[in-house]
mmCIF file of C-alpha atoms in Angstrom:
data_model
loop_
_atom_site.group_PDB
_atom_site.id
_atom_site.type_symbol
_atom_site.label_atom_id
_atom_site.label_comp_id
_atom_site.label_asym_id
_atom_site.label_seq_id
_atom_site.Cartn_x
_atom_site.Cartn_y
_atom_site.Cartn_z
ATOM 1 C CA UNK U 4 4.471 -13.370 -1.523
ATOM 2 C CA UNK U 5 6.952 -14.309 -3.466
ATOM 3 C CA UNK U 6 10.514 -11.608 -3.598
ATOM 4 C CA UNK U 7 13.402 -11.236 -6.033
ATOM 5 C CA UNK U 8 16.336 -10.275 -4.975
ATOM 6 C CA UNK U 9 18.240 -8.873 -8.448
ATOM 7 C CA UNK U 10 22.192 -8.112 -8.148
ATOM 8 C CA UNK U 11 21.646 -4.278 -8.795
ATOM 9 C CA UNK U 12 18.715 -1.384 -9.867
ATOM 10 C CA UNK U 13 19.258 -2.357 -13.938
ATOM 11 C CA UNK U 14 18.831 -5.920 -13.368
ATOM 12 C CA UNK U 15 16.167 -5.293 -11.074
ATOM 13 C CA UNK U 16 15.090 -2.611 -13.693
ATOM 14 C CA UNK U 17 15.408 -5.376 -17.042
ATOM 15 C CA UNK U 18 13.615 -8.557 -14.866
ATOM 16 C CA UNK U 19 10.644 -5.982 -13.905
ATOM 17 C CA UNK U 20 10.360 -4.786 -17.363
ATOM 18 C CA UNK U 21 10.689 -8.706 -19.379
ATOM 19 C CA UNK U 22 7.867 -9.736 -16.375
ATOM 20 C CA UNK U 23 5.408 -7.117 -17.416
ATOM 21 C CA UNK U 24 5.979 -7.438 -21.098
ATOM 22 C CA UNK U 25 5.765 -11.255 -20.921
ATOM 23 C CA UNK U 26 2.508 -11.355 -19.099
ATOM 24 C CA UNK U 27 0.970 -8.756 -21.440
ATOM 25 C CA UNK U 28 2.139 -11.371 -24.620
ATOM 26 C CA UNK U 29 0.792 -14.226 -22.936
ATOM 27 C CA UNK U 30 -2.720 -12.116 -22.114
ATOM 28 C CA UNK U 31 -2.625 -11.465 -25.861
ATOM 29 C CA UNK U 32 -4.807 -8.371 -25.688
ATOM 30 C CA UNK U 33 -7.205 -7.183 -27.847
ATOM 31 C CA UNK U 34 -8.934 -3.883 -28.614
ATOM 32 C CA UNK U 35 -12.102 -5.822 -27.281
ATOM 33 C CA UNK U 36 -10.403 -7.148 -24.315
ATOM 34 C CA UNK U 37 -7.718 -5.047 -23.506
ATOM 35 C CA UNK U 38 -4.546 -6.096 -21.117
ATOM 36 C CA UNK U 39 -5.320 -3.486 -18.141
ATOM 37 C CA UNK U 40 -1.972 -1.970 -16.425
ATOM 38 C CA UNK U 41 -1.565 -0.243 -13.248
ATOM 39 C CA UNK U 42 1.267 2.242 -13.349
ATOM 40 C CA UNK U 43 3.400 3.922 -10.620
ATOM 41 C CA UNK U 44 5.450 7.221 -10.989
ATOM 42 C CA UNK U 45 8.931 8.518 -9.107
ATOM 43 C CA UNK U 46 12.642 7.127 -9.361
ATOM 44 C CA UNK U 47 12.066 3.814 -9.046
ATOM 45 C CA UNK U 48 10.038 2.622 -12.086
ATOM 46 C CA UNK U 49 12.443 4.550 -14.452
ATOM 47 C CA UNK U 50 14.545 2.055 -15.461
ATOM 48 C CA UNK U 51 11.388 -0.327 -15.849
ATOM 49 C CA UNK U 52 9.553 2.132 -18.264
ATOM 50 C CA UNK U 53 13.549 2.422 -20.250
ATOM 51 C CA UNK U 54 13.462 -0.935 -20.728
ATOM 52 C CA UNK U 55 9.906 -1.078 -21.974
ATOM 53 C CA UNK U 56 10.291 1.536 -24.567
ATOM 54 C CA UNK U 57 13.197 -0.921 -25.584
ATOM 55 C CA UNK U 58 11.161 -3.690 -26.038
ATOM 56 C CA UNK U 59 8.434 -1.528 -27.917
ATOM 57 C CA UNK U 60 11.331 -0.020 -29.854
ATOM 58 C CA UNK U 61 13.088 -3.670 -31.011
ATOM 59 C CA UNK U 62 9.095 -4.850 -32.157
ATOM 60 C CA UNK U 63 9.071 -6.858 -29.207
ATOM 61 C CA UNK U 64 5.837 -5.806 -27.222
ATOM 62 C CA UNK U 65 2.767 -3.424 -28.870
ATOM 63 C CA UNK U 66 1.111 -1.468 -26.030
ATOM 64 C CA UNK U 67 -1.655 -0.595 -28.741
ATOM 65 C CA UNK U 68 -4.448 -2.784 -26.778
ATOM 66 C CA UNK U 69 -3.041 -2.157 -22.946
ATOM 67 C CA UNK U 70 -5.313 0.451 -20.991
ATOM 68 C CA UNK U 71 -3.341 2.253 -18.045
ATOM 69 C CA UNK U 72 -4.761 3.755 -14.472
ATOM 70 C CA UNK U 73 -1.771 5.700 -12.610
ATOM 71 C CA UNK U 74 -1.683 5.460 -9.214
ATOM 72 C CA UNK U 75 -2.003 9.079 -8.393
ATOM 73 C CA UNK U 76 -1.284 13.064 -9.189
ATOM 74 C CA UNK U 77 -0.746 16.040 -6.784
ATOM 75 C CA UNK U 78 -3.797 17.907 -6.369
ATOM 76 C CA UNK U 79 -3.651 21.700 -7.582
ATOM 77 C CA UNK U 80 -0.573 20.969 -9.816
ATOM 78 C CA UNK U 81 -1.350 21.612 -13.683
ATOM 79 C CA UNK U 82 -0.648 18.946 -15.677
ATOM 80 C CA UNK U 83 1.609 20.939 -17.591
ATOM 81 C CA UNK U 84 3.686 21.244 -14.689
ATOM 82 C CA UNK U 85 7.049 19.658 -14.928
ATOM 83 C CA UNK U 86 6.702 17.450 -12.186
ATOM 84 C CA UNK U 87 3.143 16.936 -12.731
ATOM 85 C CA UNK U 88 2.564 12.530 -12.774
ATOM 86 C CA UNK U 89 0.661 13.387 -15.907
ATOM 87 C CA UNK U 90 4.314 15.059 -17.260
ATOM 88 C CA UNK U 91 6.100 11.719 -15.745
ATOM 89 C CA UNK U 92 4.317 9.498 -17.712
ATOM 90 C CA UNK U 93 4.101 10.868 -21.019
ATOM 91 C CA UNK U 94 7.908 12.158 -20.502
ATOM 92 C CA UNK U 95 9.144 8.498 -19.763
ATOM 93 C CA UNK U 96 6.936 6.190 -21.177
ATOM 94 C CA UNK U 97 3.836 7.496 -22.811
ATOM 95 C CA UNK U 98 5.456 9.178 -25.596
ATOM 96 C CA UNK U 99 7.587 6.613 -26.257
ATOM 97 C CA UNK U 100 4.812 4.039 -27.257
ATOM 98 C CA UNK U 101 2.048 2.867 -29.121
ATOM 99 C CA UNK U 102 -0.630 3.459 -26.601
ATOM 100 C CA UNK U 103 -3.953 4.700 -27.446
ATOM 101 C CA UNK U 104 -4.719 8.048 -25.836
ATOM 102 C CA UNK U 105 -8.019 7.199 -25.179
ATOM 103 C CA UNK U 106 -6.347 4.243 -22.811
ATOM 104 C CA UNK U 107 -4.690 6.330 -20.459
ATOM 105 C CA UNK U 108 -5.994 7.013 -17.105
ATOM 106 C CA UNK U 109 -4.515 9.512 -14.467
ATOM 107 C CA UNK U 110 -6.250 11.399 -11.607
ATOM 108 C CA UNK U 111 -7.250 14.798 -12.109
ATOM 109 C CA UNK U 112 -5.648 17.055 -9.273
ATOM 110 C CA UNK U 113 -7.671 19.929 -10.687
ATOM 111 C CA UNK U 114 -11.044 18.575 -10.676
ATOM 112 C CA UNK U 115 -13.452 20.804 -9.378
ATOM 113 C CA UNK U 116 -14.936 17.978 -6.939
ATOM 114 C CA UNK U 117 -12.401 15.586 -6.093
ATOM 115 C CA UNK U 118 -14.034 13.357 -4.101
ATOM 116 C CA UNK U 119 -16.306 12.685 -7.518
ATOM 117 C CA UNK U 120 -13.009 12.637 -9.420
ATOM 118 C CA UNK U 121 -11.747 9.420 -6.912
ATOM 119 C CA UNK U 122 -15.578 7.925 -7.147
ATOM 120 C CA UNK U 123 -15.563 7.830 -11.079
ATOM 121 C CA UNK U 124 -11.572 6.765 -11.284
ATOM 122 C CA UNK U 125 -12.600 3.480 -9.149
ATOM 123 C CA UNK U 126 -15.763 3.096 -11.739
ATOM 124 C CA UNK U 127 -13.873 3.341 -14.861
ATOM 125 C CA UNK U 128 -11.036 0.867 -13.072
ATOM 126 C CA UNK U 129 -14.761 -1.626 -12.530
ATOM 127 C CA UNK U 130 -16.151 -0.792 -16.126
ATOM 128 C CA UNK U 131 -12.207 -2.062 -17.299
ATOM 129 C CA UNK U 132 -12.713 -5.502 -15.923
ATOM 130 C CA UNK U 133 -10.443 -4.767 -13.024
ATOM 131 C CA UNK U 134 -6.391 -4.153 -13.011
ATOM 132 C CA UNK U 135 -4.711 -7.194 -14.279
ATOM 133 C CA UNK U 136 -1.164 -5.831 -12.969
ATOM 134 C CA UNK U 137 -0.494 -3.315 -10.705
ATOM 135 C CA UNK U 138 3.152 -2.247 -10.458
ATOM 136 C CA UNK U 139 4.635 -0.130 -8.121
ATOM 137 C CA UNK U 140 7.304 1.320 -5.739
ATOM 138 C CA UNK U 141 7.719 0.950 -1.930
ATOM 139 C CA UNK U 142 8.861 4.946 -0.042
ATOM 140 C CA UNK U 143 11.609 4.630 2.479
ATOM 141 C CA UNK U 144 8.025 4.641 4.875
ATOM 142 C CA UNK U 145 6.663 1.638 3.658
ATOM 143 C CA UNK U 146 3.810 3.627 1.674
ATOM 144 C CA UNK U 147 2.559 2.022 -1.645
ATOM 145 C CA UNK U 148 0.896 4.896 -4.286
ATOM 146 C CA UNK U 149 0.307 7.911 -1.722
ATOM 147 C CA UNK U 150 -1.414 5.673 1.475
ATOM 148 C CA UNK U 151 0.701 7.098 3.632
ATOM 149 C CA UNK U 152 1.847 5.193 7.445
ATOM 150 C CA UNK U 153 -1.704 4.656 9.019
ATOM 151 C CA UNK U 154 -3.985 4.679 6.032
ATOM 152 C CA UNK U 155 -6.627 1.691 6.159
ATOM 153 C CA UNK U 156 -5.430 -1.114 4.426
ATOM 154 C CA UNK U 157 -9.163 -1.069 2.976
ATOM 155 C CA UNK U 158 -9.017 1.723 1.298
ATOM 156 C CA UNK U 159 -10.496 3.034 -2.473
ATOM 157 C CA UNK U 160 -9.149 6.370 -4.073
ATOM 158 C CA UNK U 161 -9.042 8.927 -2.336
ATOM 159 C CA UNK U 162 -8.200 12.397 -1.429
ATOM 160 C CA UNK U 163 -4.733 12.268 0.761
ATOM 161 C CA UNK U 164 -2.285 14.598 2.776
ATOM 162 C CA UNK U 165 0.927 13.671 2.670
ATOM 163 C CA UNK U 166 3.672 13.463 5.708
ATOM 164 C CA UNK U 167 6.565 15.812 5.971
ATOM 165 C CA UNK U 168 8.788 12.246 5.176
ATOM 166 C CA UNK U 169 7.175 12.034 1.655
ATOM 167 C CA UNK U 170 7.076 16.249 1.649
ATOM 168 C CA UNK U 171 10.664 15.862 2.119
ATOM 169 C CA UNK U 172 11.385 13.109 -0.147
ATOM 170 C CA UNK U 173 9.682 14.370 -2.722
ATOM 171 C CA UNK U 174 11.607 17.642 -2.452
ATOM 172 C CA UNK U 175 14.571 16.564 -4.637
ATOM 173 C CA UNK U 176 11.908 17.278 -7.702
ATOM 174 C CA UNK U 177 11.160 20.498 -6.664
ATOM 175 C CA UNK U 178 14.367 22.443 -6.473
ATOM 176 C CA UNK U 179 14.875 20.495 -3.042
ATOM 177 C CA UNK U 180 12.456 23.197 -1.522
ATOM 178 C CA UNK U 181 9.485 21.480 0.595
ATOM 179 C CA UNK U 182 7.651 24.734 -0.016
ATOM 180 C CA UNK U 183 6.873 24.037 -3.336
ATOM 181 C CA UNK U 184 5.741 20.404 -2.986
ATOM 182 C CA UNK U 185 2.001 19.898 -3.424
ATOM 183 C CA UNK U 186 0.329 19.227 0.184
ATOM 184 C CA UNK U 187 -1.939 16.856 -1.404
ATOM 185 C CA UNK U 188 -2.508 13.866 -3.439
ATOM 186 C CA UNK U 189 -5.343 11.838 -5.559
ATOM 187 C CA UNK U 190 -4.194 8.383 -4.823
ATOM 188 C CA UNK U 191 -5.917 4.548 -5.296
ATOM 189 C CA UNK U 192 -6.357 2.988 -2.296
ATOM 190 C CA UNK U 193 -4.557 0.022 -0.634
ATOM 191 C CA UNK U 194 -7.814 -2.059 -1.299
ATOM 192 C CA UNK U 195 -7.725 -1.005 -5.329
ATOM 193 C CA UNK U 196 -3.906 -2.109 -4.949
ATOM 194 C CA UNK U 197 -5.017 -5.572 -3.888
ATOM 195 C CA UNK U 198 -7.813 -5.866 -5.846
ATOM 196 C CA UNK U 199 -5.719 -6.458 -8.870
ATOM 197 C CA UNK U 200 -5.420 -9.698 -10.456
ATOM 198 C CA UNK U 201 -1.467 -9.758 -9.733
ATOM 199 C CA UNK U 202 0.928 -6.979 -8.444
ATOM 200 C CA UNK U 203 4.620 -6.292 -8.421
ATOM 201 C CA UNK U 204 6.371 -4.120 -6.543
ATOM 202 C CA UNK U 205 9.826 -2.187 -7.158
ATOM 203 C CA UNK U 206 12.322 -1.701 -4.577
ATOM 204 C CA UNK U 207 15.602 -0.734 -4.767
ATOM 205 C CA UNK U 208 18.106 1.165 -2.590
ATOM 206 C CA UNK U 209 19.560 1.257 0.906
ATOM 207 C CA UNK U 210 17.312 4.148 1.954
ATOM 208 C CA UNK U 211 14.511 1.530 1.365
ATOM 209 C CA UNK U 212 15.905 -1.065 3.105
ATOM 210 C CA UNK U 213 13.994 -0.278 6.511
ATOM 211 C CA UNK U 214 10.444 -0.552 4.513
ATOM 212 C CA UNK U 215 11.204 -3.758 2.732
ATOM 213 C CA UNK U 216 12.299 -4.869 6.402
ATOM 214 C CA UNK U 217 8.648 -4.399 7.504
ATOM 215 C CA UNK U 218 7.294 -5.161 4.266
ATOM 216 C CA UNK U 219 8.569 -8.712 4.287
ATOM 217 C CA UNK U 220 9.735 -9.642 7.885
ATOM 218 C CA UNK U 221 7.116 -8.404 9.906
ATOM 219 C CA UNK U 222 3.361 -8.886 9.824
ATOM 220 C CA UNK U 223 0.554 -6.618 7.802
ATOM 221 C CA UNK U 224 0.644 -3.525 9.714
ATOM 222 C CA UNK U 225 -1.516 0.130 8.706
ATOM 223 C CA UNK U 226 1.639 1.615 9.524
ATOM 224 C CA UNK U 227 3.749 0.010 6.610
ATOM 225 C CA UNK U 228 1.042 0.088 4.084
ATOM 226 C CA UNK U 229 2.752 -2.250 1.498
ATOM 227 C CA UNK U 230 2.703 -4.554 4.011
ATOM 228 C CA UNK U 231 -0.696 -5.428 2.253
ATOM 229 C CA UNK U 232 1.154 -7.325 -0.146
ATOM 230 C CA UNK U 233 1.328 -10.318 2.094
ATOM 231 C CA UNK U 234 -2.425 -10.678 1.778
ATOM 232 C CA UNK U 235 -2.169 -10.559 -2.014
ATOM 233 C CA UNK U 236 -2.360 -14.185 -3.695
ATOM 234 C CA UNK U 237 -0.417 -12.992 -7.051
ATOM 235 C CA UNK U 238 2.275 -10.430 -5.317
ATOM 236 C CA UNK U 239 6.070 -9.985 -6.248
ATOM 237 C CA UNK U 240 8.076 -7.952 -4.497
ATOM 238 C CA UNK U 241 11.569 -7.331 -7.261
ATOM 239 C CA UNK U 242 14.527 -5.689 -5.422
ATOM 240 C CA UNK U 243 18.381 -5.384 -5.555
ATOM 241 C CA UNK U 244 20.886 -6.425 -2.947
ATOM 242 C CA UNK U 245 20.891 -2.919 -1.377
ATOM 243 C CA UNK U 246 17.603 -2.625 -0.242
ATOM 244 C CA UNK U 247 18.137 -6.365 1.220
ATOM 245 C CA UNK U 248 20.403 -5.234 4.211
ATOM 246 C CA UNK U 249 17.710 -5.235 6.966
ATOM 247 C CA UNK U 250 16.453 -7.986 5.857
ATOM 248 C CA UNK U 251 16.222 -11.553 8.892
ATOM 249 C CA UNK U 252 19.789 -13.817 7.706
ATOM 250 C CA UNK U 253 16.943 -16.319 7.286
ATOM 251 C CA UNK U 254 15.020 -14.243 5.046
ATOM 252 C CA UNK U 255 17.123 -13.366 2.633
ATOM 253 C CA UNK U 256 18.803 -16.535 2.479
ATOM 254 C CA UNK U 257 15.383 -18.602 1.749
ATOM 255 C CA UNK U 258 14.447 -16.089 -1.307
ATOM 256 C CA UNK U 259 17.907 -16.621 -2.928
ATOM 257 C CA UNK U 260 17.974 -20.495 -2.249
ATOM 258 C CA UNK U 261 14.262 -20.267 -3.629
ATOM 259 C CA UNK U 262 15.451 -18.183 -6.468
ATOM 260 C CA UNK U 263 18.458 -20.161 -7.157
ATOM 261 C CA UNK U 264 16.837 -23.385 -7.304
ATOM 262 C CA UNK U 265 13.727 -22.133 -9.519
ATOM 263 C CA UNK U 266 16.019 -20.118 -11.749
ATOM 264 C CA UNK U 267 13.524 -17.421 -11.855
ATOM 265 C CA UNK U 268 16.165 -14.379 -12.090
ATOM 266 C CA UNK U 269 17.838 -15.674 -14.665
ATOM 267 C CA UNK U 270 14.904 -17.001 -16.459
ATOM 268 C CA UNK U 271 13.357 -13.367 -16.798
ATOM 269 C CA UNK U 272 16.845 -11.648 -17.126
ATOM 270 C CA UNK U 273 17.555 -13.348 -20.144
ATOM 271 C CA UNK U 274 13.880 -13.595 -21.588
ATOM 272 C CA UNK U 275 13.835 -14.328 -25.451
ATOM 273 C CA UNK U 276 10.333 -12.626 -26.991
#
């Protein structure tokens, strides 16, 4: 695993965004073979998908040959809803590029069978040759997509109830008012996480701090799903100093040496396209 530990959320927020863009460039897609990108919703990834559009905006990065699966969507939300995943993504980053419609992927919280609707989303991610990266976020749990504490860390898409935590967190989009947060969630699995040719991982925050604790300190535990990560031959882990403060002395201290001496943060910070 390898972390970076960025001063603050924009820097954080620019490195994630120069990463993505630069692996996409190098992958030089093509309508016939396609650069395939996982995507994550909530606070986190905002600045990420800002700084994309940027890129996009300044000619820097097409997204015309990148095909998308989101992590998940609330089941019995319409997608018209406000704080539908399907509203997030075309609100923040969707509309704001040159994707193909056709290239999007998001789970349908209103299918009449879900448990088909998970079944086909993990056959379409197959028929796409696979994820190449998977971003996403960490909650202050230690849950990656919707696998909440205690799902198996070989799980495929799936149906999922959520905890009162992510009920709670989760709130602050709807009015702060738990009653009107969906019960349920479509999500991928921890297994379709991993499966992906490389994954990187957004954390940023004090009230994450305790997650990115278990995430990097501790071993692979069902109860901190991201945990996973450690398994994962191709995983990053980008954070700021906030969410660093539970972090082992040690721990911290090797990942900025490491990062110092490689020159990775500023490397990516101050990418050139």
């Amino acid at each position: 695993m390898r972390v970076i530990i960025a001063k603050d959320y924009d820097d954080m927020s620019v490195w994630a965004a120069n990463y993505v863009a630069k692996r996409i460039k190098e992958f030089n897609p093509t309508e016939e073979h396609p650069f395939v990108l996982g995507c994550p919703t909530g606070s986190s990834p905002l600045g990420l998908y800002r700084h994309l559009i940027k890129l996009y905006q300044d000619g820097k990065i097409s997204f015309k040959n990148v095909v998308t699966f989101n992590m998940d969507e609330y089941v019995n939300l319409p997608e018209e809803h406000p704080e539908s995943y399907h509203s997030f993504m075309f609100n923040n980053f969707f509309n704001h590029i040159d994707i193909r419609r056709e290239n999007i992927h998001i789970l349908n919280g209103n299918a009449k069978d879900l448990k088909a609707e998970c079944e086909h989303y993990e056959e379409m991610i197959a028929a796409a040759g696979g994820v190449d990266l998977f971003m996403g976020g960490i909650g202050p749990d230690g849950h990656i997509a919707f696998n909440e504490p205690g799902s198996s860390l070989g799980s495929r898409t799936r149906i999922k109830t959520l905890t009162t935590n992510t009920i709670q967190a989760n709130s602050r989009f709807f009015n702060n008012d738990i009653n009107l947060v969906p019960k349920q969630a479509l999500t991928v699995g921890v297994q379709t996480v991993m499966d992906a040719r490389e994954v990187l991982i957004l954390c940023n925050g004090p009230h994450k701090a305790r997650a990115l604790h278990h995430a990097i300190d501790n071993g692979v535990n069902h109860m901190w799903t991201v945990s996973a990560l450690q398994m994962h031959p191709h995983g990053t882990i980008v954070c700021d100093e906030e969410a660093c403060v539970e972090l082992k002395m040690s721990t911290y201290q090797y990942f900025k040496d490491k990062q110092s001496i490689e020159g990775v943060l500023d490397r990516y910070l101050n990418l050139k396209f």
